Coordinates of C-alpha atoms and ligand atoms in Angstrom, one line a residue:
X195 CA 62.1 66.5 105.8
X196 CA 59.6 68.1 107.6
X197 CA 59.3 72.0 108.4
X198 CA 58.0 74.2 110.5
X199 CA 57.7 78.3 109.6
X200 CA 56.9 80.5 112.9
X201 CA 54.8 83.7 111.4
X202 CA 52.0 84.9 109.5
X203 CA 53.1 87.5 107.6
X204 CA 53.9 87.9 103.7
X205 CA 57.6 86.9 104.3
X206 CA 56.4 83.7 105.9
X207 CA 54.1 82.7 103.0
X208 CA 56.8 83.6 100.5
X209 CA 59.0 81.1 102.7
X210 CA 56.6 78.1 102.2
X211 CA 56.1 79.0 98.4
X212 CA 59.6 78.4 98.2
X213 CA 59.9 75.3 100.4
X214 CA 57.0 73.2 99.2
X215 CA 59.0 73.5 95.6
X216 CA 61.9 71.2 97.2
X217 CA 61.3 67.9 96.6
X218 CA 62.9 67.7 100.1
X219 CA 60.4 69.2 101.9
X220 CA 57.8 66.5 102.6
X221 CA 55.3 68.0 105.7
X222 CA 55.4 71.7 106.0
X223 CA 53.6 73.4 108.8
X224 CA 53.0 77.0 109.6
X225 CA 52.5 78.3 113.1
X226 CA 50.1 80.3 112.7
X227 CA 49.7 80.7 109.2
X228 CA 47.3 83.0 106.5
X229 CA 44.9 81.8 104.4
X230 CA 47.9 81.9 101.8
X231 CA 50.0 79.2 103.6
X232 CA 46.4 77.6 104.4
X233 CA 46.8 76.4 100.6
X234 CA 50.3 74.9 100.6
X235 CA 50.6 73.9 103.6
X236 CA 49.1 73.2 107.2
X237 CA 48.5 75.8 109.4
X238 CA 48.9 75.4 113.1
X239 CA 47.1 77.8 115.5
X240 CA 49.7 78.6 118.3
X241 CA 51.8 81.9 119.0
X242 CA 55.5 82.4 117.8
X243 CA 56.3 83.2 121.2
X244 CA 54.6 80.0 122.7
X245 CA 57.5 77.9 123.1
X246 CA 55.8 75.3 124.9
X247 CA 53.7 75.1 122.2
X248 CA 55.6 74.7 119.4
X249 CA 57.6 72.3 121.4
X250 CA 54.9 69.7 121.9
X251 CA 54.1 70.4 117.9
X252 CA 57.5 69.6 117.1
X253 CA 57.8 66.4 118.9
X254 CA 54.2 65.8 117.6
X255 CA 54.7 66.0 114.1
X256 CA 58.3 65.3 113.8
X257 CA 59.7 68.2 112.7
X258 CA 63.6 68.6 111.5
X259 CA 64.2 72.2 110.7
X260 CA 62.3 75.1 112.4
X261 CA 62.1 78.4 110.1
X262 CA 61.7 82.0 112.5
X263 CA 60.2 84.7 110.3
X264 CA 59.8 87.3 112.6
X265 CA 62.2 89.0 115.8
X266 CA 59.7 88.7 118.7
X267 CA 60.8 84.7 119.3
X268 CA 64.2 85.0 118.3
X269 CA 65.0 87.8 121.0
X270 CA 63.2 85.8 123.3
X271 CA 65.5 83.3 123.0
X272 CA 63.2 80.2 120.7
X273 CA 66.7 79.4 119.5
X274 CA 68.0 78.9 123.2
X275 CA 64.7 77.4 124.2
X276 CA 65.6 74.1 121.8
X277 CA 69.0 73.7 122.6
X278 CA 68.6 73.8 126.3
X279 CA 65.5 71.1 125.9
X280 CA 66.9 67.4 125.5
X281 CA 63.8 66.4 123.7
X282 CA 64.2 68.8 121.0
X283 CA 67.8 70.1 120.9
X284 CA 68.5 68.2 117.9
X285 CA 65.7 69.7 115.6
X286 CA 67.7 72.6 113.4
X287 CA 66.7 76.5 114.3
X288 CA 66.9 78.9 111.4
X289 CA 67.8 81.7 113.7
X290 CA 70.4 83.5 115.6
X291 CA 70.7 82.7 119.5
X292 CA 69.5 84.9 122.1
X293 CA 73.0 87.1 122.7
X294 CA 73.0 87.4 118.9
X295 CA 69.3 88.7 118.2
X296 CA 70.5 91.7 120.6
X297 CA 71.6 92.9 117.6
X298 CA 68.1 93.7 116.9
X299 CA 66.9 93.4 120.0
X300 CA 69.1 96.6 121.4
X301 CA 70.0 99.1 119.2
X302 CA 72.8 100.5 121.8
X303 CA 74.0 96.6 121.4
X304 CA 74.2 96.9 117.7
X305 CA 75.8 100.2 117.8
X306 CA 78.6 98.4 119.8
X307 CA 79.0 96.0 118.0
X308 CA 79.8 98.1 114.9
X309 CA 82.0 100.6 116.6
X310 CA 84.0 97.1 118.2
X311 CA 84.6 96.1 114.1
X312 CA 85.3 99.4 112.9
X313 CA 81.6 99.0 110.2
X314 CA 81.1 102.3 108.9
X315 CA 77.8 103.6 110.6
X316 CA 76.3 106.7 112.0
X317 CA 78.3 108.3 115.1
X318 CA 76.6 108.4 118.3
X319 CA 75.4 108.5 121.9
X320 CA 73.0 106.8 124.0
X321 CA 71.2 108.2 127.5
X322 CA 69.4 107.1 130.2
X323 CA 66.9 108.7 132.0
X324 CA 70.2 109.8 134.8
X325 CA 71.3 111.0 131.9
X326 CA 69.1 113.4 129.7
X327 CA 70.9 116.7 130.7
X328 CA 73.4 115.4 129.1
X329 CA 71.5 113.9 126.3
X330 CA 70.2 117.7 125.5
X331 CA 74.0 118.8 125.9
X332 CA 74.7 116.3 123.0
X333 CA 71.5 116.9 120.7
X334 CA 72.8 120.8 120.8
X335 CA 77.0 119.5 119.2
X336 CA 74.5 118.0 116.6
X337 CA 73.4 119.2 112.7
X338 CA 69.8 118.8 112.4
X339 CA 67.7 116.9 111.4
X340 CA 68.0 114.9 114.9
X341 CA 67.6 111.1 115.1
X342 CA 66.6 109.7 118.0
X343 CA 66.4 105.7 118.6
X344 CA 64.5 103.8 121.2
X345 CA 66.7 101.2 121.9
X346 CA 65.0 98.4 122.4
X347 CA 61.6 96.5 120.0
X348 CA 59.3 99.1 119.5
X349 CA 56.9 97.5 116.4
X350 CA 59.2 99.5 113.8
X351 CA 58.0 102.7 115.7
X352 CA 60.9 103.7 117.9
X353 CA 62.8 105.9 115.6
X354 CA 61.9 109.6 115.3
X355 CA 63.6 112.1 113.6
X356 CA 63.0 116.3 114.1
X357 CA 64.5 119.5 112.6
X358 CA 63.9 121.8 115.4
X359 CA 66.5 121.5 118.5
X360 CA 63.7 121.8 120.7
X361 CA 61.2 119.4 119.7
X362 CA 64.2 117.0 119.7
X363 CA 64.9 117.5 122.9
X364 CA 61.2 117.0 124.0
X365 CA 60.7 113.8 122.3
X366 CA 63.8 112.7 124.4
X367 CA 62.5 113.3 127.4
X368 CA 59.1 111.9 126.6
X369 CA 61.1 108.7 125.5
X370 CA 63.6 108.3 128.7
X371 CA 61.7 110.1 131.1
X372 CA 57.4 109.9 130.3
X373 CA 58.7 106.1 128.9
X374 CA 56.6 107.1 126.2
X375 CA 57.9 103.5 124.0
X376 CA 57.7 101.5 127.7
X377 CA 61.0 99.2 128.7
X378 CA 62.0 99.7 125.1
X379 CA 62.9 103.7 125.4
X380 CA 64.6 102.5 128.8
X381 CA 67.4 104.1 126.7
X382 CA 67.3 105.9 123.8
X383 CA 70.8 106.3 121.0
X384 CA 70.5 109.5 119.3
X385 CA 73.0 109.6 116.2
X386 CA 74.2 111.4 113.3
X387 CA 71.8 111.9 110.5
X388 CA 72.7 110.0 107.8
X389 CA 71.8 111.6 104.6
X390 CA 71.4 109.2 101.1
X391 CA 69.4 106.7 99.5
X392 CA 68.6 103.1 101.5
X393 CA 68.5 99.8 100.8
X394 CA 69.3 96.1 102.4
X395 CA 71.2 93.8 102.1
X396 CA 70.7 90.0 102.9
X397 CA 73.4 87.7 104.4
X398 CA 73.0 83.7 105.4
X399 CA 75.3 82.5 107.4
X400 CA 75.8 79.0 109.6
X401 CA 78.4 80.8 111.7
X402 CA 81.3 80.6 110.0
X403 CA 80.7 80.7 105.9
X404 CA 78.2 83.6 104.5
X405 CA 76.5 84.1 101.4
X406 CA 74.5 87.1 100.0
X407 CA 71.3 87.1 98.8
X408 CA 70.4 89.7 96.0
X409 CA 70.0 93.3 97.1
X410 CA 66.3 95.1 97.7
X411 CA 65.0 98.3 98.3
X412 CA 61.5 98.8 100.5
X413 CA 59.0 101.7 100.6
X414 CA 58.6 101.9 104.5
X415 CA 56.1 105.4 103.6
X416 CA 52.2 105.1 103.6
X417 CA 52.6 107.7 101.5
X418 CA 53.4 108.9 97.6
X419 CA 56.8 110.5 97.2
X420 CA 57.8 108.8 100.4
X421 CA 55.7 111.1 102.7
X422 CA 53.5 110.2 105.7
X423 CA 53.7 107.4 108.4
X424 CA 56.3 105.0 108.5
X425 CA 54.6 101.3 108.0
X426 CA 56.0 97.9 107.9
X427 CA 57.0 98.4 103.8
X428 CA 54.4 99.0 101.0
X429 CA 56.7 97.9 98.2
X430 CA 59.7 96.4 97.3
X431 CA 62.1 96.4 94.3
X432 CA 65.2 93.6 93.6
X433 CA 68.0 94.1 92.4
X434 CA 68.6 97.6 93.8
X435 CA 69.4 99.6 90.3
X436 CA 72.1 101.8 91.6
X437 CA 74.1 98.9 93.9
X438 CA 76.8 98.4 91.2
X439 CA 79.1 95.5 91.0
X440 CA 81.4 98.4 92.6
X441 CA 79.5 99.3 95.4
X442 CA 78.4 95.6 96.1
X443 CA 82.4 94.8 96.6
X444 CA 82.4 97.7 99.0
X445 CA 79.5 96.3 101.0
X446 CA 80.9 92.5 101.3
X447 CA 84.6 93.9 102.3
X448 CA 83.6 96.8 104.6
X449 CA 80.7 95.4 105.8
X450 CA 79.4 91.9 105.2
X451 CA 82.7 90.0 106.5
X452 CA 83.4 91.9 109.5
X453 CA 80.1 91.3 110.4
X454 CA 80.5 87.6 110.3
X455 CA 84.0 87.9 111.5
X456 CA 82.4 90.1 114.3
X457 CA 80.1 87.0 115.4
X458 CA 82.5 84.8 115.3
X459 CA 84.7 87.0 117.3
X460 CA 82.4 87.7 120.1
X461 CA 80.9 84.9 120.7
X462 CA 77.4 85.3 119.1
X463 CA 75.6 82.1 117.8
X464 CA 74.5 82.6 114.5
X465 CA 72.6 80.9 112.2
X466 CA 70.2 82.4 109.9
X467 CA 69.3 85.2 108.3
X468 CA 71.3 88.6 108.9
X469 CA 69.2 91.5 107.1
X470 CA 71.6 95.1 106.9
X471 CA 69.6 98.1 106.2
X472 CA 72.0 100.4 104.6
X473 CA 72.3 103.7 103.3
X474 CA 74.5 105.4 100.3
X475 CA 76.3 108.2 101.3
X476 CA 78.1 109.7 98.6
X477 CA 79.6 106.3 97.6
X478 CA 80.1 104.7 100.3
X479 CA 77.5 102.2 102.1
X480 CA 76.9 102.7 105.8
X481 CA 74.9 100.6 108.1
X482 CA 71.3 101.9 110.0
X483 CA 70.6 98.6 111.3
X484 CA 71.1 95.1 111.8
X485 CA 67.7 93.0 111.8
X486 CA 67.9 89.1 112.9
X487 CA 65.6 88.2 110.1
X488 CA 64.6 88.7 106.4
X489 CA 62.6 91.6 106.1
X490 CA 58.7 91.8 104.6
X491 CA 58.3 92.7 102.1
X492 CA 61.4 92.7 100.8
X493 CA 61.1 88.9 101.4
X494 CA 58.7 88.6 98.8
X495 CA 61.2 90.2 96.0
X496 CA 64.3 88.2 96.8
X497 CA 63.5 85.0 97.7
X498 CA 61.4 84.6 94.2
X499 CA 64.6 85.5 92.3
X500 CA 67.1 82.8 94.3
X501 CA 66.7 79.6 92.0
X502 CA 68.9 77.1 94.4
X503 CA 66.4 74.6 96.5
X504 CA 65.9 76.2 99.6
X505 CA 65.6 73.4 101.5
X506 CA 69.5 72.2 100.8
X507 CA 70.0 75.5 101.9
X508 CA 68.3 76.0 105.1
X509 CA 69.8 71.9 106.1
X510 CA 73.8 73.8 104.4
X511 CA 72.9 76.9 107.2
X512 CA 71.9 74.6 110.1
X513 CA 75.1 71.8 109.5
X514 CA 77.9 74.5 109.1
X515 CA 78.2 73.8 104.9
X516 CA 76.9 76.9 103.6
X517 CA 80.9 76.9 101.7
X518 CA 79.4 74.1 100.0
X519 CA 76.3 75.5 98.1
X520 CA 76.9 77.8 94.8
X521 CA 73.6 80.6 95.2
X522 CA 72.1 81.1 91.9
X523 CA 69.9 84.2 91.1
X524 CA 67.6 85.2 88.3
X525 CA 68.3 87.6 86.7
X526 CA 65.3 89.4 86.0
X527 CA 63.7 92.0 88.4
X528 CA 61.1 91.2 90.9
X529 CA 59.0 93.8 92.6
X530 CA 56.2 93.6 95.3
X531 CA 53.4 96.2 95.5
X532 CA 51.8 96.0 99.4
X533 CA 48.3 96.1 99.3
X534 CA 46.7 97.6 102.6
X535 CA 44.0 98.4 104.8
X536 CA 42.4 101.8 104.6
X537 CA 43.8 103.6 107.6
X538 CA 46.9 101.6 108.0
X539 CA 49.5 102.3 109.5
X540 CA 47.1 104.0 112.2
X541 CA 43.4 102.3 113.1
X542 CA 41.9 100.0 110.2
X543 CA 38.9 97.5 110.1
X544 CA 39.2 93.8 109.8
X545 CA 37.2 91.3 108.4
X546 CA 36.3 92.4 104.9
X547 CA 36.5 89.9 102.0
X548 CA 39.1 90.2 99.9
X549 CA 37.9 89.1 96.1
X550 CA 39.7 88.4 92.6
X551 CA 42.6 86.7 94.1
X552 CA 42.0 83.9 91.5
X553 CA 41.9 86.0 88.6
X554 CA 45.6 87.0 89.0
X555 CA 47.8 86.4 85.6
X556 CA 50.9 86.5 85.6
X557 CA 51.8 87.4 89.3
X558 CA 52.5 86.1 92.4
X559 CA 49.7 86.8 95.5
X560 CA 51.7 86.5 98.7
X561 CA 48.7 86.8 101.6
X562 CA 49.9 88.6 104.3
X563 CA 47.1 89.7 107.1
X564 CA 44.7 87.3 105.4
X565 CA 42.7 84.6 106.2
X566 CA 40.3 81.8 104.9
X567 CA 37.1 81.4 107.0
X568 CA 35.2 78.1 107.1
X569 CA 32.8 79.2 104.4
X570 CA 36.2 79.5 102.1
X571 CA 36.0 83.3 101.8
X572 CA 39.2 85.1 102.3
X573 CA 39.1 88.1 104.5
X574 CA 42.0 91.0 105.9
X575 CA 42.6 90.4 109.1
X576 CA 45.9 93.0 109.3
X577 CA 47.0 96.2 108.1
X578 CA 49.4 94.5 105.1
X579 CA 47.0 92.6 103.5
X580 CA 48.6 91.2 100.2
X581 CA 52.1 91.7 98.7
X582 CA 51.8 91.4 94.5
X583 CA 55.0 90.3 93.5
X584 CA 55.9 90.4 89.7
X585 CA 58.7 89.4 87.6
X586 CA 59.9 91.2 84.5
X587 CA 63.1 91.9 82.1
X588 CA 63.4 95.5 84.2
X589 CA 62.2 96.7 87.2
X590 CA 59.4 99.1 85.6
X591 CA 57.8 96.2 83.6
X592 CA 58.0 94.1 86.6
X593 CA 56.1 97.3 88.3
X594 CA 53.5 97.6 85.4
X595 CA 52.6 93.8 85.6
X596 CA 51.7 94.1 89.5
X597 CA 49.7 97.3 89.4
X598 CA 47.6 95.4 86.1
X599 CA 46.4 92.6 88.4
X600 CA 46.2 94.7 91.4
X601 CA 43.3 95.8 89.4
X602 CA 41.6 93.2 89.4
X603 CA 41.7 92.6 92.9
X604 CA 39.1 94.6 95.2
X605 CA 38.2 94.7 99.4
X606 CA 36.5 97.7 101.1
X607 CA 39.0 100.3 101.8
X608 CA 41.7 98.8 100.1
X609 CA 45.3 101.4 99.6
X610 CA 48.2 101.0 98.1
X611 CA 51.1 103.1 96.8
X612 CA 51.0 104.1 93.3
X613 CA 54.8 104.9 92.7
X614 CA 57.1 102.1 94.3
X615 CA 60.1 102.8 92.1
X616 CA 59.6 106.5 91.5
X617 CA 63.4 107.1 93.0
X618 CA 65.1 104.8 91.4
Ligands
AMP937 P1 65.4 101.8 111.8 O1 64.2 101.4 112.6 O2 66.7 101.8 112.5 O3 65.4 101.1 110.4 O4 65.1 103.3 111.3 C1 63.9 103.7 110.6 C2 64.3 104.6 109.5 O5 64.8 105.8 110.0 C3 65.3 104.1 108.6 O6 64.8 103.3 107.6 C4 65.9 105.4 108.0 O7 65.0 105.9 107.0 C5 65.8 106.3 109.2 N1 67.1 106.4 109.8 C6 67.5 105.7 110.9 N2 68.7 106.1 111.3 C7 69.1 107.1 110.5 C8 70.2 108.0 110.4 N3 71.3 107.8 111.2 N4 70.2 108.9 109.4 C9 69.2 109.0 108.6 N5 68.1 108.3 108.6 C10 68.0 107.4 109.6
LIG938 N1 60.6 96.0 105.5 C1 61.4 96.3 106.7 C2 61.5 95.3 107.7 O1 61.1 94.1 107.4 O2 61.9 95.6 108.8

């Protein structure tokens, strides 16, 4: 079998970790890669949203099964692109079709969607810029704190939330009006504030059968104590301590099937991952979001703890026999700890070599925005550098293993968060 993972990130380097253990997998390719992938695997310098590229690579190097990491090509249709292209239509997506990644793709769209299926979510509205009177009329029925969504990709930065009436209603006409987040605050969903702890949950599903991966919890803060900018996710923890067996049956009844049923019900294609960020509300889970993919780094904490061959599973996703494979899970904790550039989330510098990455004991070093230059050094060339993913007994010991190697790992500016677990 040979593969091919679109991305560069930490999720996509925890993917080909996990595919080059399958004896299945014989070629694996990475479009375009890090300098972690660069050791497992071949990297391939094109764009995930160069579908002409990856085409010509496909045919090229005979490629069976096509993993998408990240949303960008899947809302732009990659999925569609292959079917609708005799040549390459019979090569297996990982990855829901164009209508589905609107679930992602349009947050009005998902909102639908989980009103249609009665899924316990947040109540709300969405405006346009004809509409923004009434958009302040709404905002003033609200409780504080206000949250206001942009509905369409906005690089994880689209969501605002204020405590003063006023401020809220400024930010929504900078949004619909100013188009302060471009096409993608075309139209903005403001909803009810939702008020627990979060964490996701991950579905795979060919369509018709699902299974759920274990649970985990990201730190989306730069900050200690869950303060300052939001980022991409400087941590995660798996399994989520306080998702009980009992809660976990409340999330696959009220939530997991009627997704799938949803899907099937209204016609979206779908095939691949289906990530749910939830939150816990008194007892009861609601949903926030619906992403199309796995998430990163919460990647890098739950696909180390799945034992099955991934491989047989991607192949049971893409031929409708996901029924047939029992998912087995480790039952130790894993944890990640996101190491990144000083300045991140906001301006960083790039380019500075990254050095004890061999001396790491006992831990896994998933490279995210790094890579190898000809002279074999590795350098940052992002803002989430390296995710340090441990394995332990409990979730603390898991903890304690990563922040021991992290010392002995060293680049100019390097930041990280001190307390991933501190809630828990
Ligand atoms: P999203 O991009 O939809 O994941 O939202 C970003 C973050 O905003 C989430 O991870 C939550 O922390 C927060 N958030 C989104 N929607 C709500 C809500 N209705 N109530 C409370 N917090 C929310
Ligand atoms: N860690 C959150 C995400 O992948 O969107």
């Amino acid at each position: 079998m040979n593969i091919l993972i679109l991305g560069s990130g930490g999720r996509e380097h925890t993917f080909a970790w996990k595919i080059v253990q399958s004896p299945k997998c014989e070629h694996l390719f990475v479009a375009p890669g890090n300098s972690g992938t660069a050791e497992i695997a071949t990297n391939v310098n094109i764009g995930v949203t160069d579908f002409e590229a990856i085409k010509e690579l496909v045919l090229d190097k005979n490629i069976d099964i096509v993993v998408v990491g990240p949303e960008d090509p899947l809302v732009q249709g990659v999925h569609d692109y292959f079917l609708n292209d005799e040549a390459i239509k019979h090569v297996s997506v990982i990855g829901p079709q164009k209508v589905a990644a609107e679930l992602e793709g349009s947050k009005e769209f998902a909102k639908e969607f989980l009103y249609r299926h009665n899924i316990p979510t947040a109540a709300y509205e969405s405006f346009t810029k004809e509409t923004v009177e009434k958009g302040y009329v709404f905002l003033e029925t609200l409780n504080p704190p206000y949250v206001l969504k942009a509905d369409g990709l906005a690089a994880g930065k689209g969501v605002v939330i204020l405590n003063d009436l006023d401020e809220a209603k400024a930010e929504l006409k900078s949004m619909l009006v100013d188009a302060k987040f471009g096409a993608a605050s075309t139209k903005v969903v403001i909803e009810e504030f939702l008020d627990g702890i979060e964490l996701s949950c991950f579905v795979l599903t060919d369509g018709e059968n699902y299974k759920i991966l274990p649970t985990a919890k990201d730190y989306k803060r730069i900050g200690e104590g869950d303060t300052g900018l939001n980022t991409g996710g400087m941590g995660a923890v798996s399994p989520v301590p306080f998702a009980t067996e009992e809660f976990l049956a409340k999330i696959e009844e009220r939530i997991v099937k009627p997704t799938v049923n949803g899907f099937k019900k209204d016609n979206l294609p779908y095939v691949g991952f289906v990530f749910i960020g939830l939150i816990k509300v008194g007892d009861d889970p609601k949903v926030i979001e619906y992403n199309v993919r796995m998430g990163d780094p919460e990647t890098e904490v739950v696909l180390p703890r799945l034992k099955n061959d991934f491989v047989e599973i991607l192949q049971a996703m893409s031929n409708g026999t996901l029924d047939k494979i029992n998912i087995e899970i480790d039952e130790r904790a894993a944890t990640t700890i996101m190491l990144v550039s000083g300045g991140y989330p906001e301006a960083y510098e790039k380019g500075k070599e990254i050095v004890g990455v061999e001396a790491i004991e006992g831990s896994i070093p998933f490279h995210a925005g790094a890579q190898i230059q000809e002279d074999g050094k590795i350098v940052t060339s992002g803002g989430r550098v390296m995710a340090i993913t441990s394995y332990g007994e409990t979730y603390q010991e898991a903890i304690k293993k990563s922040y021991q190697n992290i010392e002995k790992l060293h680049f100019d500016k390097m930041n990280y968060r001190k307390d991933i677990g501190f809630d828990l």
